[in-house]
Coordinates of C-alpha atoms and ligand atoms in Angstrom, one line a residue:
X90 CA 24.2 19.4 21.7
X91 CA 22.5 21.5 23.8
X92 CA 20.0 23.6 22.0
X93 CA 18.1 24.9 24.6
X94 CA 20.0 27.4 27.2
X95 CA 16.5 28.5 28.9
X96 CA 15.7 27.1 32.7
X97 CA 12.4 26.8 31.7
X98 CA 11.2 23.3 31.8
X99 CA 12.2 21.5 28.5
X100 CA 9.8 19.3 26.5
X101 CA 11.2 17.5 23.7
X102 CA 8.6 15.8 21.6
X103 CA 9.9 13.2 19.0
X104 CA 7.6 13.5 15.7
X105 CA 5.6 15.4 14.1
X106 CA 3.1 13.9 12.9
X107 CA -0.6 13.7 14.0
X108 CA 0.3 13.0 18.1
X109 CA 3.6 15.0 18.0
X110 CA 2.2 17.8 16.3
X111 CA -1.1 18.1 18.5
X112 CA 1.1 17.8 21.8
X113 CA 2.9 20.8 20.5
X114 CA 0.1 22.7 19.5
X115 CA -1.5 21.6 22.7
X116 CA 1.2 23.5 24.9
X117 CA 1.2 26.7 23.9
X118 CA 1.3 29.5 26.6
X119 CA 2.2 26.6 28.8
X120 CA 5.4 28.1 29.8
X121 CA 7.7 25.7 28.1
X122 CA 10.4 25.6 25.9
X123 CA 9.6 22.8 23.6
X124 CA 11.9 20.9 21.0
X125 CA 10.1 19.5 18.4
X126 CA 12.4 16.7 16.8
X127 CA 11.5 15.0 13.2
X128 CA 13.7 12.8 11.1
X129 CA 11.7 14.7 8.1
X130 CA 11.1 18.8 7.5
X131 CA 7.5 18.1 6.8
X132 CA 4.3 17.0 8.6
X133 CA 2.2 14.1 6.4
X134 CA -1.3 13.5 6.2
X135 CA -1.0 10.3 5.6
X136 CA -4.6 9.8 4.7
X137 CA -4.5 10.8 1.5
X138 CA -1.1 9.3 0.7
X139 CA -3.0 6.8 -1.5
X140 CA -4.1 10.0 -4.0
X141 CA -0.3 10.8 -4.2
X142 CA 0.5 7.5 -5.1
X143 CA -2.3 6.9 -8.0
X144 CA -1.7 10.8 -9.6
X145 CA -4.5 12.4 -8.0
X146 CA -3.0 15.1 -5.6
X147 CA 0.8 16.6 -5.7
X148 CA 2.8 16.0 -3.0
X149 CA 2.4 19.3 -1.7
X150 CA -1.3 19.6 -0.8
X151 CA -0.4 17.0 1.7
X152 CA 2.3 17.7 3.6
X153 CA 3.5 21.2 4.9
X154 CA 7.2 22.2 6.2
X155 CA 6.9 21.5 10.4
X156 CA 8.7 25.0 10.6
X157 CA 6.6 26.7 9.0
X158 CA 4.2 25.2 10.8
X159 CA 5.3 26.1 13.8
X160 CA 7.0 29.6 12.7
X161 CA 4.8 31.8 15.0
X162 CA 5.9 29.9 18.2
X163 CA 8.6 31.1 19.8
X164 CA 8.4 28.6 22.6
X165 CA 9.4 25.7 19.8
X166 CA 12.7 24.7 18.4
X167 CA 12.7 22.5 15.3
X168 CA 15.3 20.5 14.4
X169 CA 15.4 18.1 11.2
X170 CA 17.3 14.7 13.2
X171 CA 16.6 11.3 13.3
X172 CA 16.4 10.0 17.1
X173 CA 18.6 6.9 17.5
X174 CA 17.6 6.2 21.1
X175 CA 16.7 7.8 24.4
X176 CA 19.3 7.6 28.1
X177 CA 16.8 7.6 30.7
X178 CA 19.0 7.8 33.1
X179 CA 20.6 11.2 32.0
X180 CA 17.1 12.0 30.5
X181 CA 18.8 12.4 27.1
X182 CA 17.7 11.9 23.2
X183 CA 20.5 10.5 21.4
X184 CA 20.7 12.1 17.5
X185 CA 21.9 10.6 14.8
X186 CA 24.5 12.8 14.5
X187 CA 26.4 11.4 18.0
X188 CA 25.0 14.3 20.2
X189 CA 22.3 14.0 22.4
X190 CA 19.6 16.3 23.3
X191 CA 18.6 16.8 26.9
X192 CA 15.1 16.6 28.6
X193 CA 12.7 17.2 31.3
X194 CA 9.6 15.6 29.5
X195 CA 10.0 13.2 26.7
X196 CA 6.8 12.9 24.3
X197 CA 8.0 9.9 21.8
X198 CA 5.5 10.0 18.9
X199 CA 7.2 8.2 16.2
X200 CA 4.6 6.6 14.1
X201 CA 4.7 3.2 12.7
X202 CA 5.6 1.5 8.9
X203 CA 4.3 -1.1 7.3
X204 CA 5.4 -4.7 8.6
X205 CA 6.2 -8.2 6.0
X206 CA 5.1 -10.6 8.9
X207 CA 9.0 -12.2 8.9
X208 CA 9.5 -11.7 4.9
X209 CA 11.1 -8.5 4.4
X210 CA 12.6 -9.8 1.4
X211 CA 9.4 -9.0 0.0
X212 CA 9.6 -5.2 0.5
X213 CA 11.6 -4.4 -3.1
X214 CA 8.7 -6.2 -4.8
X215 CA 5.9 -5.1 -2.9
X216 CA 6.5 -1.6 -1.4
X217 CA 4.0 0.0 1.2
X218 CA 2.7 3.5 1.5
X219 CA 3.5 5.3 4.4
X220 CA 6.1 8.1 3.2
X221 CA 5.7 11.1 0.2
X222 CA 8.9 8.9 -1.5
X223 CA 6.7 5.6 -0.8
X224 CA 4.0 7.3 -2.6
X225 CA 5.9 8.6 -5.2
X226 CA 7.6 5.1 -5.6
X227 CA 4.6 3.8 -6.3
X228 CA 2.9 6.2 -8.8
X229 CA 6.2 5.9 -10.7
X230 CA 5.9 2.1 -10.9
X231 CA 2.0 2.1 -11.8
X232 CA 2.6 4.9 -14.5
X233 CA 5.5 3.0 -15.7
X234 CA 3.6 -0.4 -16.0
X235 CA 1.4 1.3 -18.4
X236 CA 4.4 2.7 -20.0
X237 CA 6.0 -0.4 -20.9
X238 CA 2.9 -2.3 -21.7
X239 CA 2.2 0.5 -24.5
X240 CA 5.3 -0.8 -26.0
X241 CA 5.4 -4.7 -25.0
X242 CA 4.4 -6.7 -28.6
X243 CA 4.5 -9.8 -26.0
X244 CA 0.8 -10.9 -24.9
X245 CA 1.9 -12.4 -21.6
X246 CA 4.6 -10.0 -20.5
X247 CA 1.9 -7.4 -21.6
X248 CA -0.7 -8.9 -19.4
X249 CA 1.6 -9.1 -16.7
X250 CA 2.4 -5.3 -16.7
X251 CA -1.2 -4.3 -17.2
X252 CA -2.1 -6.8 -13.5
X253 CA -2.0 -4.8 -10.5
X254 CA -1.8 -6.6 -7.6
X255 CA -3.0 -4.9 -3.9
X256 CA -2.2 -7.5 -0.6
X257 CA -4.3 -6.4 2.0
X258 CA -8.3 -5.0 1.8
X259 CA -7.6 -2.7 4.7
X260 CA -9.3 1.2 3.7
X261 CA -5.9 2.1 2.4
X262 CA -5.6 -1.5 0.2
X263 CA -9.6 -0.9 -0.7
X264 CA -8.3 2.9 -1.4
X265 CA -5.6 2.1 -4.0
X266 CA -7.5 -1.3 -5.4
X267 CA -10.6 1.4 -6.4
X268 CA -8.4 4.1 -7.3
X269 CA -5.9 2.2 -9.8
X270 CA -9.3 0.7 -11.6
X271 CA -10.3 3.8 -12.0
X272 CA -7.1 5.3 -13.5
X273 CA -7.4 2.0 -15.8
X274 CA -10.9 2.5 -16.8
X275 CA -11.4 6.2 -17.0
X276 CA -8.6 8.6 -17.1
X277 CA -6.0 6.7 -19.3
X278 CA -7.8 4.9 -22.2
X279 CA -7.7 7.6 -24.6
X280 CA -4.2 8.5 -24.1
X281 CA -2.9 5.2 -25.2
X282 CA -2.4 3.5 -28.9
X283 CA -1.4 0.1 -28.2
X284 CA -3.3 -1.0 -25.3
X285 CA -6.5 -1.0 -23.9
X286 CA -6.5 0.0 -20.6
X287 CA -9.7 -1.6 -19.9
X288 CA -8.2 -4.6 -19.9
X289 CA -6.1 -4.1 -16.7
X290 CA -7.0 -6.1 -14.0
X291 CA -6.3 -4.8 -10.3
X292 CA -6.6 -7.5 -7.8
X293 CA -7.1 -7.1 -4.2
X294 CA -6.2 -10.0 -2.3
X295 CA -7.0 -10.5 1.4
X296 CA -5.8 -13.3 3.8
X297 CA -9.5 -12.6 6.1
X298 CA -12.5 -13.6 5.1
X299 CA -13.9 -9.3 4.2
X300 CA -12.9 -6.3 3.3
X301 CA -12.6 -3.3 5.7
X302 CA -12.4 -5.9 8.2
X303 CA -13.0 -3.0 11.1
X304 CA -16.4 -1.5 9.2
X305 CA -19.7 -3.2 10.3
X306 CA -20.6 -6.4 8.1
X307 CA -22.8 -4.6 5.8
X308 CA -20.6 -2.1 5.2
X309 CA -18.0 -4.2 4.0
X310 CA -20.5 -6.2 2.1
X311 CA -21.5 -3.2 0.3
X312 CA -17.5 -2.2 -0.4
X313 CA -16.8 -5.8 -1.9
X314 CA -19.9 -5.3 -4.1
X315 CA -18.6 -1.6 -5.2
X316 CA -15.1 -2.7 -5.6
X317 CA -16.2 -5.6 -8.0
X318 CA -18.5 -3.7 -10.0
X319 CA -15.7 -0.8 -10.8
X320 CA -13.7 -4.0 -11.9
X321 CA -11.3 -5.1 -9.0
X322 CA -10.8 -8.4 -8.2
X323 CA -11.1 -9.3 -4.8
X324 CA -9.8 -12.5 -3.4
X325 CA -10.7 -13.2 0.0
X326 CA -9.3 -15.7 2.7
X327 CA -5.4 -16.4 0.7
X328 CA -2.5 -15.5 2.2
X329 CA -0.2 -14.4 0.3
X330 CA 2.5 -16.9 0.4
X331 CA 5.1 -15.2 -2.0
X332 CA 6.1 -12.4 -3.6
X333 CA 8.8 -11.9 -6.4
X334 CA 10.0 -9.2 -9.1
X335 CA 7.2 -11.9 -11.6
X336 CA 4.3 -11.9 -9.5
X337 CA 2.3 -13.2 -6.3
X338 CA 1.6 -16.8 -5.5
X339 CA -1.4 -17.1 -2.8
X340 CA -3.2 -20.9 -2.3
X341 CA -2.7 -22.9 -5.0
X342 CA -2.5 -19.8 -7.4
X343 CA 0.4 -18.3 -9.5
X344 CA -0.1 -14.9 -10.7
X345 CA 1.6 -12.7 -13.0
X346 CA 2.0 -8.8 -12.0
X347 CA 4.8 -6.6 -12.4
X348 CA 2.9 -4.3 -10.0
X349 CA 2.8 -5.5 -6.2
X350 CA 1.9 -3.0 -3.6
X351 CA 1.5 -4.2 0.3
X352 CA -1.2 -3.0 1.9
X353 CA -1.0 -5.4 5.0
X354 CA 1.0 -5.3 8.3
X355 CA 2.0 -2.4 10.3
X356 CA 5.2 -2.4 12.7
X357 CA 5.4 -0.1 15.7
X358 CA 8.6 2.6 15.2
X359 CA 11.4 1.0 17.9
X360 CA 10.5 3.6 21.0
X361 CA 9.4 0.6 22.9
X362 CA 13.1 -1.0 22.3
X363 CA 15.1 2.6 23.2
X364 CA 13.3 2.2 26.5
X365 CA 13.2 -1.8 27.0
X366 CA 9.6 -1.4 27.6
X367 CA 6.9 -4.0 27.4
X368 CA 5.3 -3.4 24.0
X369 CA 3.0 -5.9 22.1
X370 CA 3.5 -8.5 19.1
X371 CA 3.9 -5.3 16.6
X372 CA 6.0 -3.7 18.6
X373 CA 3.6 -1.2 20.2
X374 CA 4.6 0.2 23.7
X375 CA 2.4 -0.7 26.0
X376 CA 1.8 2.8 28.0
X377 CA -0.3 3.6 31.7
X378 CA -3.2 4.6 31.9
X379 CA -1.7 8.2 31.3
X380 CA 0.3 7.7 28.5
X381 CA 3.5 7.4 30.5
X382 CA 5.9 4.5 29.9
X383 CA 6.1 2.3 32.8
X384 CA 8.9 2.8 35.3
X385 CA 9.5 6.1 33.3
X386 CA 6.6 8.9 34.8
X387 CA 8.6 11.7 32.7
X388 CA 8.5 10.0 29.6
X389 CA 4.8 9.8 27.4
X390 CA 4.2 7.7 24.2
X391 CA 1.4 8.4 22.0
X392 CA -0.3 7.6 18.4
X393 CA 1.0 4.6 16.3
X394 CA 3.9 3.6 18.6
X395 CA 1.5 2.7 21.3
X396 CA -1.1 0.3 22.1
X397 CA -3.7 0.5 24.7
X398 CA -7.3 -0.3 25.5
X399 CA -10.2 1.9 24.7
X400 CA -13.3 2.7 26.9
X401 CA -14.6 -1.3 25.2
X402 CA -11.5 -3.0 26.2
X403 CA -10.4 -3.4 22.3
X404 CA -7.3 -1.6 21.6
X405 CA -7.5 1.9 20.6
X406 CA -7.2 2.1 17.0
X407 CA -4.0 3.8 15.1
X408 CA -5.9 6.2 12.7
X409 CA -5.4 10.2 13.1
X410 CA -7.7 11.0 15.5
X411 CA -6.5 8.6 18.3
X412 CA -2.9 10.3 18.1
X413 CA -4.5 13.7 18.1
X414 CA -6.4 13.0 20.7
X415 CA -3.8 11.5 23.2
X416 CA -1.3 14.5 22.1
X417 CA -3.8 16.9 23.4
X418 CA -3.9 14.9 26.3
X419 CA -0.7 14.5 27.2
X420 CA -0.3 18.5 26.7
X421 CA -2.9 18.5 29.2
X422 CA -1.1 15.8 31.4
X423 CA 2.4 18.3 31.7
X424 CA 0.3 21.4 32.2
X425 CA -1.5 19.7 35.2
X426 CA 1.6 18.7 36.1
X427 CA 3.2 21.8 36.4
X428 CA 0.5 23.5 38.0
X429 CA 1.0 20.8 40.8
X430 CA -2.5 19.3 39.6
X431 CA -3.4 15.4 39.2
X432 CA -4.8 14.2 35.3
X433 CA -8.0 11.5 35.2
X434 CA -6.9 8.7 32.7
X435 CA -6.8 9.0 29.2
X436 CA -10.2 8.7 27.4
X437 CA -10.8 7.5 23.5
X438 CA -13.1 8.7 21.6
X439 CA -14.0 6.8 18.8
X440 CA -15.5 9.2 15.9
X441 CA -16.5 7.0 13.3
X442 CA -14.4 5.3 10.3
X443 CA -14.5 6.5 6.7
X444 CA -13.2 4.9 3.4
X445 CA -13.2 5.6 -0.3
X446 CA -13.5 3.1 -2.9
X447 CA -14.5 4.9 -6.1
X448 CA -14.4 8.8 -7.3
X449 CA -18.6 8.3 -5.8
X450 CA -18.6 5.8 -3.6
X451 CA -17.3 5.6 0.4
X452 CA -18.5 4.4 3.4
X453 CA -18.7 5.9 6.5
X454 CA -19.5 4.2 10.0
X455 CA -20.3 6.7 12.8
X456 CA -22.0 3.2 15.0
X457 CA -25.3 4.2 14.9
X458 CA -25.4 5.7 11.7
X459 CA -24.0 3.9 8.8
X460 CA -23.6 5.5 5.2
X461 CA -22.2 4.5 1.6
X462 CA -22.7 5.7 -1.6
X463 CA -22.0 9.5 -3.5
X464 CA -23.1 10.8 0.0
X465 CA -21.1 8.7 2.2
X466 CA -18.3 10.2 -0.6
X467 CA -19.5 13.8 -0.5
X468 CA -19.4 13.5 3.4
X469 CA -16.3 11.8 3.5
X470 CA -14.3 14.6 1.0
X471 CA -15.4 17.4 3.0
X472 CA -14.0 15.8 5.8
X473 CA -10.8 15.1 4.3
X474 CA -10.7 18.4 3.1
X475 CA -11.5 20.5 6.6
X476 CA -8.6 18.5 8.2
X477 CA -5.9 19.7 5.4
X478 CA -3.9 22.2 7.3
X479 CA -4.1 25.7 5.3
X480 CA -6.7 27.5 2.8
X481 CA -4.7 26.8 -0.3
X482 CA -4.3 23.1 0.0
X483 CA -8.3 23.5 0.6
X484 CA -8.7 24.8 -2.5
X485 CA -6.2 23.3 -4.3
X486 CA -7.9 19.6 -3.3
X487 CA -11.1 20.2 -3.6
X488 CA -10.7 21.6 -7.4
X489 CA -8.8 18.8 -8.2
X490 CA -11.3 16.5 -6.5
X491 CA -14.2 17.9 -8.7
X492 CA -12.2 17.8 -11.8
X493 CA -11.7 14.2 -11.5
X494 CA -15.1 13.8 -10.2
X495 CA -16.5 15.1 -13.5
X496 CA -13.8 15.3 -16.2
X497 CA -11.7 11.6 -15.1
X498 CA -8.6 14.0 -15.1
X499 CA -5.5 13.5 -12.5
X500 CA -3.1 16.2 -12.6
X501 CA -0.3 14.5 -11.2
X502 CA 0.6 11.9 -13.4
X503 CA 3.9 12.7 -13.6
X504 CA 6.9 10.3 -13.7
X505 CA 9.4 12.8 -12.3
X506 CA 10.2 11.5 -8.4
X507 CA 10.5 8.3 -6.4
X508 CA 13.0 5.5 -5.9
X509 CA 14.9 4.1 -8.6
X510 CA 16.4 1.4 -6.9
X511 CA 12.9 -0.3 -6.6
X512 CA 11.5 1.0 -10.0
X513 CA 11.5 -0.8 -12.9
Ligands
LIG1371 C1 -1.5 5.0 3.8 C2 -2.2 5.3 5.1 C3 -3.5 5.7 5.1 C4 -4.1 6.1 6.3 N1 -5.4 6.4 6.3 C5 -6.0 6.9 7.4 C6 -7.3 7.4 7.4 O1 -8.0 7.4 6.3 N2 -7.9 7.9 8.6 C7 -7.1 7.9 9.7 O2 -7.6 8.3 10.7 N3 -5.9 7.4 9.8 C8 -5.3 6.9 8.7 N4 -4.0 6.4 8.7 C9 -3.4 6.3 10.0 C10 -2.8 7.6 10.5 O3 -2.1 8.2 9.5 C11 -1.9 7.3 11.7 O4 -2.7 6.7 12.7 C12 -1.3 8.6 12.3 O5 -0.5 9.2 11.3 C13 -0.6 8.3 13.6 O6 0.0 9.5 14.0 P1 1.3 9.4 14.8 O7 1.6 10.8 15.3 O8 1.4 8.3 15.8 O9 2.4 9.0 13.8 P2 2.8 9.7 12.3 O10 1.8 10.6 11.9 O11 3.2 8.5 11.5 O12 4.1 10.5 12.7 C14 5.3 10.0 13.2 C15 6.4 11.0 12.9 O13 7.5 10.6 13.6 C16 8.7 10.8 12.8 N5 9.7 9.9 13.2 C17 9.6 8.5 13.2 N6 10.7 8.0 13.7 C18 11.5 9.0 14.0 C19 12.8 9.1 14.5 N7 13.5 7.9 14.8 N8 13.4 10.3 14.7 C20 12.7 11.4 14.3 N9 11.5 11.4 13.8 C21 10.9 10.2 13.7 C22 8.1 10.6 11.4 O14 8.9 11.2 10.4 C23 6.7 11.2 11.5 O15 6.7 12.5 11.1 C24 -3.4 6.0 7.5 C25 -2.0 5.6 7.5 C26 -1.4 5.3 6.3 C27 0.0 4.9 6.3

């Protein structure tokens, strides 16, 4: 295929999400024709993917079509493919489809899914969150469990519905493990005949020895002390060491839970593997200094698919802001570039790191300045809600924040999408 029939210099940036989209965004006026390739029509924000899967927010007022997105720029093609690999050689994308899809700059920013550290036979009974189907997978399987415990006269098959199990205390596990107690303890007792809710018991088990293992200490002190007081269970320091359609076994412990959600690894998309480049134990591509690929100066790789080290010499983190950041980078890179200028190196900035753990309660670690509490939460919504792309989905999430905030409402608990073959 050859989509583009301009001899203008061709960019073809592979995903759209934080990076891809930014990179895109980033070139505009720059004089290029850009191809902005995504194996989905929409652009995720991820972030609040946890609020999808618990019933809080629609799938909607997270995610937004990429053409739409992109509707007033000419200078962009979209197309809706999945990228199977990339001929360096002939500087070509190969599509699923069989054709390929020609380049003069390659910006690979496809993301990364969640990893079973060698047991992917685990996946069916512990799904991850890193999709809108994942999401809605899982809110169909917690809304479910509740379902069939209303009608389950069996004590022990009924306990086992009503245990929701969380592996990993990570902000998203720490997200869903305060989330799903709440759902328990405040929006769905009075809707049910048979069972108390209150009774459910959400535990959050972690194979390190704290939760939000990247927050400073007190933070994460402060989170374990929230999350038990809303009633989660947190285990720390057990691995999980099995996982089956029954429950979890971690140390010397057997538990019961029809409800298993992984919260734990992450694994690099393959772009290091299309190229044979070096990447690390996840699979992250390990770029230059500029974001390029080794041996490959035309091609960049940024956001989740990479790994390099920040102004401290730790890795740069794979949260939102990193990927947005090197995408405007790298726009900045081929502009240089085609001005016949040099780029310094790429620079992180490290903003700070935000969690929720109840409908009042977050923390937020800017270094310096450290904050929990309703107005580490306050803080922490309004900065959810300014990076929502569009005025309705503004709206639309911050009324549905307060409602829950003060009535214990969630709007979306519907059973109407997500995977059957992993349901129960
Ligand atoms: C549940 C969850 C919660 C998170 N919470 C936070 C948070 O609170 N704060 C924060 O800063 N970060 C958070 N993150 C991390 C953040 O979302 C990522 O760091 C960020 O999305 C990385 O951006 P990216 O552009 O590298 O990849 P993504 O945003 O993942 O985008 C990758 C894109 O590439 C596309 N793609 C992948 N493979 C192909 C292919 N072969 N062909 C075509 N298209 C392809 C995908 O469809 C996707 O659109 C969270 C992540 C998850 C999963």
């Amino acid at each position: 295929m050859d989509v583009s029939t301009s001899s203008r210099h061709g960019v073809v940036i592979v995903g759209a999400g934080f990076g891809g989209l930014q990179a895109a965004f980033g070139l505009s006026g720059a004089g290029v024709e850009i191809t902005l390739v995504d194996r989905r029509n929409h652009h995720l924000f991820q972030p609040l993917l946890y609020q999808v899967a618990t019933a809080s927010l629609a799938t909607s007022e997270i995610a937004w079509p990429i053409r739409h997105l992109l509707s007033d720029r000419r200078d962009v093609t979209t197309l809706f493919a999945t990228v199977i690999g990339v001929d360096a050689d002939s500087k070509c994308v190969q599509l699923d489809d069989g054709s390929a899809l020609p380049y003069d700059t390659l910006v690979l920013a496809t993301g990364a899914r969640h990893a079973y550290f060698g047991h992917d036979e685990w996946e069916p009974f512990a799904p991850g969150l890193k999709t809108l189907e994942d999401a809605t997978t899982l809110r169909r399987r917690i809304l479910v469990a509740f379902e069939r415990a209303e009608r389950e006269s069996d004590p022990e098959r009924r306990a086992a519905l009503l245990t929701f199990v969380i592996i990993g205390a990570g902000p998203t596990g720490v997200e869903l493990a305060g989330t799903i107690a709440e759902l328990a303890q405040d929006t769905l007792p009075r809707d049910f005949r048979n069972i108390d809710t209150h009774k459910t018991r959400v535990v959050l088990i972690e194979a390190g020895p704290r939760v939000l293992a990247g927050f400073a200490d007190e933070l994460s002190t402060y989170a374990l002390n929230s999350l038990e007081k809303i009633g989660v269970e947190v285990v720390l320091g057990q691995a999980v060491t099995e996982c089956t359609a029954d429950g979890v076994v971690y140390g010397d412990n057997k538990l019961d839970a029809r409800t298993i959600i992984w919260a734990a690894g992450v694994r690099a998309s393959p772009a290091a593997e299309w190229l044979n480049a070096p990447a690390d134990r996840a699979g992250r591509l390990q770029v230059l200094p500029d974001l390029t690929v080794p041996g490959h100066p035309d091609i960049f790789a940024i956001g989740d698919t990479i790994t390099i080290a920040g102004p401290g010499g730790d890795p740069v983190p794979g949260i939102a802001p990193a990927a947005k950041q090197q995408g405007r980078y790298v726009a900045g890179v081929i502009r240089a570039r085609l001005a016949g200028r040099t780029s310094p190196p790429f620079r992180y900035k490290h903003a700070g790191s935000l969690a929720q753990i109840g409908k009042r309660l977050a923390v937020i670690d800017f270094g310096r300045i450290k904050l929990r509490g309703a107005l580490a939460w306050w803080i922490w919504g309004i900065a959810h809600i300014y990076f929502l792309i569009g005025v309705r989905n503004r709206l639309s999430v911050a009324i549905n924040w307060l409602w829950i905030y003060a009535r214990d409402q969630r709007a979306a608990r519907l059973i109407t999408q997500g995977s059957s073959k992993v349901g129960r």
